[in-house]
Amino acid sequence: MSFRSHTRVLIFVAALAVTTPAIAEDAKVTAQAAADRWDQSFNAGDMDALSRLYGPDAEVVTKGAPLADGPGIQTYFANLKSKGFADHKVTVQSAKAKGDLLIASGRWEASGPGDGGARKVFSGNWVNVLERQGDGWRTVLHTWN
């Protein structure tokens, strides 16, 4: 192999090494931006904006039965908000792009009603699968524990 061939191989390998973390970071930035939009919509009580963040075939897997339609998803989160849940915050820890899908996971936190009327902080794990649809990313699967 000639010097030129070695140089081309080294440049290609270096480009892969730089590109792979950049792609992963882009996925995480995109996922965090989507999570931030969700947090802003929920915290503002804007359930119309929140429901537009979901795809038409989205499924939200709750502790009870999964919700699989826009009005059901909107009603579910409106009921949580009306019970006093607030200050919702998602921190994306991992995100992977797979074609038109973005798989994101991390932690969620929110304050809500606790014993005796005191405020309590709730938190847990969070997973979202987003799909590139038309003008942006829409959640197609959302679950947490």
mmCIF file of C-alpha atoms in Angstrom:
data_model
loop_
_atom_site.group_PDB
_atom_site.id
_atom_site.type_symbol
_atom_site.label_atom_id
_atom_site.label_comp_id
_atom_site.label_asym_id
_atom_site.label_seq_id
_atom_site.Cartn_x
_atom_site.Cartn_y
_atom_site.Cartn_z
ATOM 1 C CA MET A 1 0.000 0.000 0.000
ATOM 2 C CA SER A 2 1.392 3.376 -0.959
ATOM 3 C CA PHE A 3 1.873 6.378 1.296
ATOM 4 C CA ARG A 4 -1.121 8.034 -0.397
ATOM 5 C CA SER A 5 -3.328 5.029 0.289
ATOM 6 C CA HIS A 6 -2.261 4.967 3.945
ATOM 7 C CA THR A 7 -2.993 8.675 4.212
ATOM 8 C CA ARG A 8 -6.474 8.224 2.722
ATOM 9 C CA VAL A 9 -7.244 5.373 5.114
ATOM 10 C CA LEU A 10 -6.071 7.435 8.096
ATOM 11 C CA ILE A 11 -8.181 10.407 7.010
ATOM 12 C CA PHE A 12 -11.225 8.154 6.583
ATOM 13 C CA VAL A 13 -10.742 6.549 10.029
ATOM 14 C CA ALA A 14 -10.233 9.973 11.625
ATOM 15 C CA ALA A 15 -13.422 11.253 9.967
ATOM 16 C CA LEU A 16 -15.381 8.297 11.334
ATOM 17 C CA ALA A 17 -14.000 8.874 14.818
ATOM 18 C CA VAL A 18 -15.058 12.516 14.740
ATOM 19 C CA THR A 19 -18.419 11.953 13.022
ATOM 20 C CA THR A 20 -19.777 9.183 15.268
ATOM 21 C CA PRO A 21 -19.697 11.221 18.514
ATOM 22 C CA ALA A 22 -21.056 14.239 16.628
ATOM 23 C CA ILE A 23 -24.029 12.219 15.364
ATOM 24 C CA ALA A 24 -24.674 10.885 18.888
ATOM 25 C CA GLU A 25 -24.444 14.413 20.309
ATOM 26 C CA ASP A 26 -26.831 15.736 17.653
ATOM 27 C CA ALA A 27 -29.348 13.019 18.598
ATOM 28 C CA LYS A 28 -29.076 13.953 22.271
ATOM 29 C CA VAL A 29 -29.473 17.682 21.515
ATOM 30 C CA THR A 30 -32.522 16.966 19.332
ATOM 31 C CA ALA A 31 -34.060 14.715 21.993
ATOM 32 C CA GLN A 32 -33.448 17.279 24.749
ATOM 33 C CA ALA A 33 -35.025 20.022 22.626
ATOM 34 C CA ALA A 34 -38.127 17.838 22.144
ATOM 35 C CA ALA A 35 -38.243 17.083 25.885
ATOM 36 C CA ASP A 36 -37.880 20.799 26.672
ATOM 37 C CA ARG A 37 -40.861 21.597 24.403
ATOM 38 C CA TRP A 38 -42.891 18.952 26.236
ATOM 39 C CA ASP A 39 -41.891 20.356 29.639
ATOM 40 C CA GLN A 40 -42.750 23.920 28.564
ATOM 41 C CA SER A 41 -46.155 22.885 27.216
ATOM 42 C CA PHE A 42 -47.073 20.836 30.290
ATOM 43 C CA ASN A 43 -45.801 23.387 32.798
ATOM 44 C CA ALA A 44 -47.715 26.180 31.018
ATOM 45 C CA GLY A 45 -50.867 24.046 31.004
ATOM 46 C CA ASP A 46 -51.007 24.243 27.201
ATOM 47 C CA MET A 47 -52.420 20.814 26.467
ATOM 48 C CA ASP A 48 -53.173 21.720 22.844
ATOM 49 C CA ALA A 49 -49.466 22.408 22.234
ATOM 50 C CA LEU A 50 -48.538 19.298 24.214
ATOM 51 C CA SER A 51 -50.828 17.063 22.159
ATOM 52 C CA ARG A 52 -49.276 18.382 18.915
ATOM 53 C CA LEU A 53 -45.926 16.951 20.071
ATOM 54 C CA TYR A 54 -47.334 13.432 19.555
ATOM 55 C CA GLY A 55 -47.755 11.633 16.245
ATOM 56 C CA PRO A 56 -51.252 10.600 15.123
ATOM 57 C CA ASP A 57 -50.540 6.965 16.034
ATOM 58 C CA ALA A 58 -48.750 7.718 19.317
ATOM 59 C CA GLU A 59 -48.997 5.520 22.353
ATOM 60 C CA VAL A 60 -48.443 6.673 25.915
ATOM 61 C CA VAL A 61 -47.842 3.741 28.254
ATOM 62 C CA THR A 62 -49.041 4.673 31.735
ATOM 63 C CA LYS A 63 -49.283 2.683 34.944
ATOM 64 C CA GLY A 64 -52.792 1.785 33.821
ATOM 65 C CA ALA A 65 -53.838 1.038 30.264
ATOM 66 C CA PRO A 66 -51.884 2.509 27.329
ATOM 67 C CA LEU A 67 -53.394 5.617 25.728
ATOM 68 C CA ALA A 68 -53.381 5.491 21.957
ATOM 69 C CA ASP A 69 -55.207 8.559 20.686
ATOM 70 C CA GLY A 70 -54.705 12.310 20.744
ATOM 71 C CA PRO A 71 -57.744 13.230 22.861
ATOM 72 C CA GLY A 72 -56.995 10.481 25.396
ATOM 73 C CA ILE A 73 -53.389 11.591 25.728
ATOM 74 C CA GLN A 74 -54.405 15.233 26.086
ATOM 75 C CA THR A 75 -57.047 14.403 28.723
ATOM 76 C CA TYR A 76 -54.619 12.249 30.694
ATOM 77 C CA PHE A 77 -52.010 15.005 31.011
ATOM 78 C CA ALA A 78 -54.664 17.704 31.610
ATOM 79 C CA ASN A 79 -55.927 15.614 34.549
ATOM 80 C CA LEU A 80 -52.393 15.342 35.978
ATOM 81 C CA LYS A 81 -51.970 19.108 35.665
ATOM 82 C CA SER A 82 -55.345 19.743 37.341
ATOM 83 C CA LYS A 83 -54.282 17.564 40.288
ATOM 84 C CA GLY A 84 -51.412 19.961 40.959
ATOM 85 C CA PHE A 85 -48.469 18.415 39.158
ATOM 86 C CA ALA A 86 -46.003 21.084 38.028
ATOM 87 C CA ASP A 87 -42.337 21.890 37.433
ATOM 88 C CA HIS A 88 -41.908 18.917 35.089
ATOM 89 C CA LYS A 89 -38.350 18.490 33.832
ATOM 90 C CA VAL A 90 -36.823 15.789 31.638
ATOM 91 C CA THR A 91 -33.073 15.316 31.450
ATOM 92 C CA VAL A 92 -32.060 13.278 28.414
ATOM 93 C CA GLN A 93 -29.147 10.992 29.240
ATOM 94 C CA SER A 94 -29.018 8.921 26.064
ATOM 95 C CA ALA A 95 -30.322 9.287 22.517
ATOM 96 C CA LYS A 96 -29.806 7.175 19.418
ATOM 97 C CA ALA A 97 -30.934 7.976 15.900
ATOM 98 C CA LYS A 98 -32.147 5.010 13.845
ATOM 99 C CA GLY A 99 -33.229 6.307 10.447
ATOM 100 C CA ASP A 100 -36.400 8.350 10.988
ATOM 101 C CA LEU A 101 -36.610 7.240 14.630
ATOM 102 C CA LEU A 102 -34.971 8.802 17.662
ATOM 103 C CA ILE A 103 -34.806 6.681 20.812
ATOM 104 C CA ALA A 104 -34.255 8.760 23.940
ATOM 105 C CA SER A 105 -34.021 7.904 27.612
ATOM 106 C CA GLY A 106 -33.234 9.724 30.795
ATOM 107 C CA ARG A 107 -34.780 10.975 34.010
ATOM 108 C CA TRP A 108 -37.941 12.942 34.727
ATOM 109 C CA GLU A 109 -38.879 14.999 37.750
ATOM 110 C CA ALA A 110 -42.000 16.900 38.779
ATOM 111 C CA SER A 111 -43.542 18.337 41.909
ATOM 112 C CA GLY A 112 -46.999 17.338 42.993
ATOM 113 C CA PRO A 113 -49.346 16.927 45.907
ATOM 114 C CA GLY A 114 -47.930 15.018 48.852
ATOM 115 C CA ASP A 115 -49.233 13.949 52.229
ATOM 116 C CA GLY A 116 -51.082 16.595 54.206
ATOM 117 C CA GLY A 117 -51.093 19.073 51.321
ATOM 118 C CA ALA A 118 -47.308 19.430 51.254
ATOM 119 C CA ARG A 119 -45.497 19.499 47.908
ATOM 120 C CA LYS A 120 -43.516 16.420 47.015
ATOM 121 C CA VAL A 121 -40.919 15.806 44.306
ATOM 122 C CA PHE A 122 -41.564 12.752 42.158
ATOM 123 C CA SER A 123 -38.956 11.341 39.770
ATOM 124 C CA GLY A 124 -38.071 8.297 37.734
ATOM 125 C CA ASN A 125 -36.887 6.919 34.428
ATOM 126 C CA TRP A 126 -38.251 8.178 31.122
ATOM 127 C CA VAL A 127 -38.239 6.772 27.561
ATOM 128 C CA ASN A 128 -39.471 8.381 24.354
ATOM 129 C CA VAL A 129 -39.382 7.160 20.795
ATOM 130 C CA LEU A 130 -39.770 9.998 18.325
ATOM 131 C CA GLU A 131 -40.354 9.781 14.599
ATOM 132 C CA ARG A 132 -39.432 12.381 11.997
ATOM 133 C CA GLN A 133 -42.809 13.451 10.611
ATOM 134 C CA GLY A 134 -43.200 16.300 8.142
ATOM 135 C CA ASP A 135 -42.023 19.456 9.867
ATOM 136 C CA GLY A 136 -40.290 17.878 12.860
ATOM 137 C CA TRP A 137 -40.083 15.127 15.434
ATOM 138 C CA ARG A 138 -43.245 13.671 16.997
ATOM 139 C CA THR A 139 -43.402 11.280 19.926
ATOM 140 C CA VAL A 140 -44.783 7.885 18.935
ATOM 141 C CA LEU A 141 -44.059 6.059 22.205
ATOM 142 C CA HIS A 142 -43.794 7.645 25.654
ATOM 143 C CA THR A 143 -43.389 5.827 28.946
ATOM 144 C CA TRP A 144 -41.900 6.375 32.384
ATOM 145 C CA ASN A 145 -41.701 4.816 35.831
#
